[in-house]
XYZ file of C-alpha atoms in Angstrom:
483
model
C 74.247 130.769 146.655
C 74.181 128.843 143.355
C 73.273 130.710 140.196
C 69.580 130.445 139.347
C 68.715 128.679 136.100
C 67.160 130.379 133.079
C 64.750 127.543 132.335
C 63.705 124.193 133.749
C 63.335 120.987 131.697
C 60.971 118.214 132.768
C 61.703 115.003 130.875
C 65.118 113.721 129.855
C 64.239 111.529 126.926
C 66.046 111.906 123.631
C 64.463 115.247 122.763
C 64.585 116.730 126.259
C 68.236 116.004 126.920
C 69.323 117.262 123.492
C 67.390 120.498 123.928
C 69.131 120.968 127.287
C 72.552 120.578 125.649
C 71.510 122.970 122.883
C 70.427 125.545 125.481
C 73.665 125.263 127.453
C 75.670 125.587 124.228
C 74.023 129.001 123.809
C 74.860 130.248 127.280
C 71.685 129.340 129.175
C 71.673 127.600 132.534
C 69.138 124.754 132.676
C 67.643 122.971 135.674
C 66.540 119.413 134.861
C 64.113 116.906 136.381
C 62.935 113.485 135.328
C 60.277 111.311 136.935
C 62.870 108.531 137.112
C 65.348 110.583 139.117
C 68.271 108.255 138.369
C 68.208 109.681 134.848
C 68.962 113.132 136.294
C 72.192 111.976 137.934
C 73.148 109.868 134.910
C 72.683 112.897 132.642
C 74.636 115.247 134.925
C 77.583 112.852 135.079
C 77.346 111.878 131.429
C 76.380 114.047 128.458
C 75.792 117.168 130.593
C 79.060 116.946 132.534
C 80.825 120.309 132.475
C 77.760 122.191 131.202
C 75.613 124.776 132.985
C 73.069 122.150 134.034
C 71.515 121.922 137.501
C 69.929 118.676 138.684
C 66.685 118.451 140.667
C 65.105 115.390 142.268
C 61.616 116.887 142.551
C 59.459 119.412 140.716
C 59.592 121.645 143.793
C 63.402 121.629 143.695
C 63.322 122.350 139.960
C 61.048 125.369 140.388
C 63.106 126.638 143.331
C 66.203 126.602 141.104
C 64.712 129.013 138.525
C 65.011 132.777 138.157
C 61.855 134.855 137.670
C 59.775 134.712 135.622
C 60.083 130.981 136.045
C 60.042 129.086 132.784
C 59.391 125.347 132.875
C 59.467 123.282 129.670
C 57.917 119.816 129.532
C 59.201 117.161 127.126
C 56.952 114.302 128.199
C 54.540 111.972 126.416
C 51.414 113.692 125.105
C 48.071 113.232 126.839
C 47.561 112.453 130.532
C 51.275 112.749 131.468
C 51.256 116.412 130.381
C 48.160 117.147 132.442
C 49.722 115.394 135.446
C 52.876 117.537 135.280
C 50.814 120.731 134.894
C 48.674 119.790 137.896
C 51.816 119.331 139.994
C 53.457 122.506 138.712
C 50.624 125.007 139.157
C 50.806 125.148 142.996
C 54.570 125.755 142.752
C 54.378 128.703 140.349
C 53.391 132.343 140.718
C 51.384 134.626 138.411
C 53.452 135.546 135.382
C 55.459 132.309 135.307
C 55.452 130.225 132.130
C 54.739 126.559 131.394
C 55.914 125.290 127.997
C 54.814 122.025 126.383
C 57.326 120.943 123.741
C 55.771 117.558 122.995
C 53.392 116.554 120.213
C 50.220 117.431 122.097
C 46.915 117.617 120.274
C 46.110 121.267 119.581
C 42.708 121.000 121.277
C 44.433 119.974 124.526
C 46.725 122.985 124.193
C 43.728 125.300 123.732
C 42.198 123.891 126.940
C 45.448 123.995 128.908
C 46.184 127.570 127.866
C 42.806 128.712 129.182
C 43.162 126.770 132.431
C 46.683 128.065 133.073
C 45.734 131.652 132.282
C 42.846 131.462 134.758
C 45.508 130.679 137.385
C 47.614 133.629 136.218
C 50.188 131.386 134.525
C 51.282 131.926 130.935
C 51.158 128.782 128.795
C 52.923 127.943 125.536
C 52.563 124.917 123.270
C 55.584 124.751 120.996
C 55.974 122.434 118.053
C 59.532 121.088 117.955
C 60.699 119.500 114.705
C 63.993 118.076 113.587
C 64.330 114.901 115.590
C 67.320 114.173 117.787
C 69.831 116.066 115.646
C 67.539 119.076 115.329
C 66.968 119.273 119.081
C 70.711 119.117 119.667
C 71.958 121.527 117.029
C 68.989 123.622 115.861
C 65.342 122.621 115.508
C 62.427 124.375 113.895
C 60.318 125.792 116.731
C 56.647 126.764 116.349
C 55.421 128.429 119.567
C 51.852 129.460 120.287
C 49.709 130.071 123.363
C 49.699 132.987 125.798
C 50.831 135.902 123.648
C 52.380 137.703 126.630
C 54.836 134.829 127.091
C 56.666 135.467 123.830
C 58.642 138.462 125.093
C 60.220 136.221 127.753
C 60.944 133.334 125.371
C 61.829 134.918 122.023
C 65.558 135.452 122.587
C 66.057 131.986 124.048
C 64.043 130.074 121.458
C 65.457 131.964 118.493
C 68.998 131.448 119.804
C 68.677 127.649 119.822
C 66.639 127.319 116.593
C 68.053 126.502 113.189
C 68.854 129.446 110.913
C 68.416 129.939 107.174
C 70.026 132.994 105.583
C 70.435 134.530 109.048
C 66.749 134.125 109.960
C 65.872 131.868 112.913
C 63.457 129.035 112.095
C 61.295 130.163 114.978
C 58.677 132.870 115.330
C 55.469 133.380 117.242
C 52.668 131.472 115.515
C 49.491 132.545 117.298
C 47.171 132.156 120.266
C 46.390 129.035 122.347
C 46.789 125.891 120.187
C 48.178 127.545 117.028
C 51.755 126.352 117.519
C 50.801 122.734 118.017
C 48.329 122.924 115.124
C 51.015 124.181 112.741
C 53.348 121.395 113.957
C 50.540 118.865 113.358
C 50.119 120.059 109.769
C 53.916 119.975 109.353
C 53.803 116.320 110.361
C 50.893 115.638 108.012
C 52.879 117.116 105.123
C 55.831 115.012 106.301
C 53.649 111.889 105.953
C 52.803 112.980 102.417
C 56.421 113.721 101.468
C 57.574 110.343 102.768
C 54.810 108.488 100.936
C 55.417 110.098 97.540
C 59.154 109.400 97.876
C 58.309 105.789 98.768
C 56.069 105.568 95.701
C 58.896 106.901 93.525
C 61.186 104.238 95.034
C 58.614 101.524 94.298
C 58.267 102.642 90.669
C 62.072 102.767 90.279
C 62.460 99.327 91.805
C 59.582 97.375 90.265
C 58.649 99.439 87.230
C 62.122 100.362 85.949
C 64.203 97.636 87.595
C 66.797 99.775 89.395
C 68.958 98.376 92.178
C 69.531 100.416 95.378
C 72.977 101.526 94.198
C 71.512 103.027 91.043
C 68.654 104.554 93.024
C 71.225 106.205 95.284
C 72.619 107.983 92.237
C 69.139 109.064 91.095
C 68.083 110.463 94.467
C 71.447 112.167 94.942
C 71.035 113.844 91.546
C 67.465 114.857 92.364
C 68.730 116.412 95.582
C 70.808 118.837 93.518
C 67.713 120.197 91.756
C 64.262 121.510 92.685
C 63.600 118.442 94.897
C 66.550 119.414 97.145
C 65.377 118.500 100.649
C 66.320 116.670 103.821
C 64.052 113.709 103.015
C 65.490 113.252 99.509
C 69.003 113.581 100.964
C 68.460 110.850 103.557
C 66.719 108.647 100.980
C 69.881 108.753 98.869
C 71.872 107.894 101.983
C 69.585 104.951 102.812
C 69.941 103.541 99.284
C 73.694 102.994 99.635
C 73.626 101.453 103.140
C 74.523 97.744 103.266
C 73.568 95.153 105.874
C 76.547 93.001 104.904
C 78.810 93.626 101.915
C 76.766 93.403 98.742
C 73.379 93.193 100.511
C 71.375 96.465 100.734
C 70.070 97.092 104.249
C 66.812 98.413 102.768
C 66.046 94.950 101.367
C 66.203 93.508 104.896
C 63.688 95.956 106.417
C 60.115 94.689 106.824
C 57.664 96.744 104.770
C 55.372 97.691 107.670
C 55.347 101.423 108.494
C 54.582 102.754 111.962
C 52.919 106.001 112.958
C 52.377 107.988 116.144
C 49.141 109.776 115.307
C 49.874 113.269 114.006
C 49.089 112.255 110.426
C 45.713 110.862 111.515
C 45.066 114.040 113.521
C 45.738 116.124 110.414
C 43.255 114.133 108.337
C 40.641 114.196 111.114
C 40.970 117.976 111.420
C 40.686 118.323 107.640
C 37.423 116.376 107.735
C 36.133 118.540 110.597
C 36.948 121.691 108.621
C 35.810 120.382 105.234
C 39.254 120.555 103.625
C 40.401 118.047 100.952
C 43.812 116.927 102.234
C 43.564 113.901 99.983
C 47.284 113.245 99.536
C 47.971 113.219 103.285
C 44.937 110.970 103.817
C 46.249 108.475 101.275
C 49.662 108.596 102.938
C 48.072 107.702 106.282
C 46.003 104.909 104.740
C 49.075 103.559 102.934
C 50.784 103.102 106.301
C 47.677 101.376 107.619
C 47.559 99.061 104.591
C 51.227 98.190 105.076
C 50.339 96.741 108.484
C 48.176 94.038 106.823
C 51.376 92.109 106.220
C 50.075 88.536 106.582
C 46.969 89.241 104.504
C 49.097 90.791 101.761
C 51.246 87.677 101.537
C 48.158 85.538 100.944
C 46.624 88.044 98.512
C 49.851 88.146 96.495
C 49.310 84.451 95.713
C 45.551 84.609 95.147
C 45.203 87.937 93.300
C 47.795 88.046 90.518
C 48.187 91.213 88.454
C 50.204 92.446 85.488
C 53.953 92.313 85.111
C 55.217 95.378 87.037
C 58.248 96.069 84.864
C 57.158 98.703 82.341
C 60.195 100.748 81.352
C 63.905 100.929 80.854
C 66.122 103.550 82.469
C 66.832 105.095 79.071
C 63.256 105.708 77.904
C 62.404 108.862 79.885
C 60.440 107.190 82.684
C 62.815 108.552 85.359
C 62.316 112.121 84.172
C 58.558 111.601 84.247
C 58.842 110.125 87.734
C 60.787 113.166 88.921
C 58.003 115.397 87.605
C 55.295 113.275 89.242
C 57.098 113.562 92.577
C 57.571 117.319 92.226
C 53.998 118.011 91.129
C 52.562 115.832 93.898
C 54.709 117.673 96.439
C 53.260 120.994 95.247
C 49.722 119.654 95.660
C 50.500 118.306 99.134
C 51.728 121.670 100.370
C 48.817 123.470 98.713
C 46.425 121.196 100.594
C 48.328 121.741 103.850
C 48.089 125.510 103.557
C 44.392 125.236 102.638
C 43.935 123.438 105.951
C 45.909 126.095 107.830
C 43.756 128.800 106.229
C 40.550 127.075 107.353
C 41.892 126.467 110.873
C 42.932 130.104 111.230
C 39.394 131.199 110.351
C 37.832 128.612 112.664
C 39.955 129.419 115.728
C 40.642 133.112 115.177
C 44.374 132.643 114.649
C 46.268 135.326 112.754
C 48.634 132.959 110.965
C 51.401 134.275 108.726
C 51.870 131.652 106.033
C 55.105 133.242 104.815
C 56.477 133.033 108.366
C 55.384 129.399 108.712
C 57.102 128.478 105.446
C 60.212 130.321 106.650
C 60.215 128.382 109.929
C 60.037 125.132 107.971
C 63.028 125.954 105.739
C 65.545 124.690 108.287
C 65.799 122.381 111.269
C 62.624 120.411 110.579
C 62.041 117.151 108.749
C 60.369 118.739 105.694
C 63.068 121.377 105.226
C 63.769 121.963 101.558
C 64.652 124.462 98.841
C 60.996 124.266 97.824
C 59.854 126.087 100.985
C 61.720 129.206 99.958
C 59.339 129.456 96.997
C 56.341 128.899 99.284
C 57.579 131.727 101.508
C 58.037 134.030 98.523
C 54.560 133.199 97.191
C 52.914 134.249 100.468
C 55.231 137.242 100.869
C 54.047 138.419 97.448
C 50.366 137.778 98.235
C 49.525 137.066 101.902
C 45.889 136.451 100.851
C 46.828 133.959 98.120
C 43.725 131.731 97.755
C 45.695 128.625 96.824
C 49.372 127.843 96.344
C 48.584 126.171 93.005
C 47.709 129.557 91.512
C 50.956 131.307 92.498
C 53.036 132.034 89.383
C 55.989 129.813 90.292
C 53.909 126.775 91.207
C 51.402 127.180 88.386
C 54.227 127.128 85.838
C 55.927 124.212 87.592
C 52.703 122.185 87.522
C 52.096 122.897 83.846
C 55.650 121.800 83.027
C 55.390 118.642 85.161
C 51.859 117.672 84.158
C 52.603 115.427 81.117
C 55.195 113.312 82.954
C 53.008 113.181 86.051
C 50.121 111.757 84.032
C 52.343 109.246 82.244
C 53.780 108.044 85.553
C 50.367 107.478 87.138
C 49.089 105.749 83.994
C 52.150 103.488 83.722
C 52.057 102.553 87.388
C 48.342 101.759 87.228
C 48.785 99.614 84.115
C 51.652 97.784 85.794
C 49.785 97.161 89.054
C 52.134 99.329 91.142
C 50.128 101.278 93.754
C 50.778 105.029 93.734
C 47.922 106.254 95.957
C 49.380 109.657 96.785
C 50.564 110.421 93.237
C 47.051 109.472 92.063
C 45.272 111.450 94.781
C 47.354 114.522 93.996
C 46.552 114.268 90.290
C 42.842 113.735 90.972
C 42.814 116.788 93.230
C 44.601 118.847 90.581
C 42.070 117.809 87.952
C 39.151 118.388 90.291
C 40.396 121.798 91.395
C 40.839 122.978 87.819
C 37.437 121.622 86.609
C 34.782 124.192 85.787
C 32.099 121.584 86.396
C 32.167 118.427 88.518
C 29.602 115.584 88.709
C 28.455 116.759 92.149
C 25.236 117.978 90.513
C 24.209 114.316 90.133
C 25.057 113.620 93.775
C 22.912 116.547 94.870
C 20.042 115.351 92.646
C 20.304 111.902 94.249
C 20.281 113.455 97.741
C 17.221 115.488 96.871
C 15.390 112.466 95.405
C 15.915 110.107 98.337
C 16.104 112.643 101.156
C 14.551 115.900 99.959
C 17.828 117.704 100.760
C 17.247 120.381 98.078
C 19.676 121.804 95.513
C 20.803 125.107 94.025
C 20.390 125.985 90.333
C 23.042 127.347 87.985
C 20.479 129.732 86.488
C 19.481 131.240 89.843
C 21.440 133.197 92.517
C 23.535 131.287 95.078
C 21.673 130.645 98.302
C 18.314 129.838 96.715
C 17.335 126.221 97.339
C 14.916 124.066 95.343
C 13.279 120.652 95.760
C 11.769 118.435 93.102
C 9.161 115.717 93.572
C 11.188 113.333 91.368
C 8.815 110.351 91.608
C 5.544 112.251 91.619
C 4.700 110.675 94.973
C 6.569 112.937 97.377
C 6.014 116.289 99.002
C 7.079 119.643 97.618
C 8.779 120.601 100.888
C 12.504 120.003 101.373
C 13.775 118.626 104.683
C 16.426 121.295 104.969
C 18.976 123.219 102.998
C 22.484 121.890 102.647
C 26.021 123.059 103.263
C 28.067 123.387 100.076
């Protein structure tokens, strides 16, 4: 009788097949199935040849090939395809078996699926997988959440295949039901923000300072040896030196229209639902949307002229200011991301460890960076830290970077170079540190036209007042308001 497999994999796309190879590298036997069964045989005779991989031409055969408790991982497209696989799997499994969704499912679907699976006696896990093709193959960041009882049967396997930083696996249990997929969603939102602020730095270097890609390669490579050390800065330096043909940068041949798959939009939508100001991520999402208006932008460029974009020379300190703008904006982006995680934990009853999340993001994932070690240390020092901006390390970094950050935003604005995420980060910073904001006028306007009431600074919080501003209204407010 053939040896039973440790885990089954449904879906042999790029991520699924690389996770299978990663698992077999670490001594696990994997049974595989794909809806297009020809891919199973192709994989077995190709990349998986000579590995401990077992092919199956049906879900029933896959489940039959597994040892107990049976663990089945799905790497299929989010949405209806996941539900279809679950529906087919449930009759084949027994109480105590485990279904794992490793795709980018929306966290609300994972909450629902966890409850439905648990009612059938099946343990369910939604795991965020980050790191792309290379991460899946050689060590991703894994963010599992769902049925808590499943972790004891997955921990050794998942932590074996995850990336490691300083001997610590970039994988730990996140929390109940949809927590794992929520944390992965916020990871991706922060990724959108990181990519946008790097793109804005590139735009300022190119149009504002006049650097060619070769020179920008040197700048980004140097930045990657300092506090901005990260995977995204590293690959940006690599991109800058790539040529399409000798002497022609490949970057100059790429159309400036950015795609997206939805996780950034989900992050912003969740932030709106929870009343959290993830302004930098929102601007990053909208910047991608604006890039898609390619034909309109070509017409507008002719009809709406602006100032000369060149504003500086490489020797006048503008690059140092730009570095500080990028670093400060990155701090704000992560602060906003962890604000959102804090609100989501309260809303859904998740016991999230922010230090652990930062640790999981230090390796394997797209946003991995030196910076995350400081985030981890900040939350290790104070797990109840109200905001990352107020942690000693980041407060001092922001104060040091602030002058250059302001000069960069001002120069870019004067030169007509859009820096929406740099600007949003700075506006958030200034708003967060303001003792008094103009929202009192907004509340007065709301009370005048809609009798929505207001609170007074000279009275206790929670007391609401209404004024008959015109002398023609009632003295009764329509309701109180949520601040």
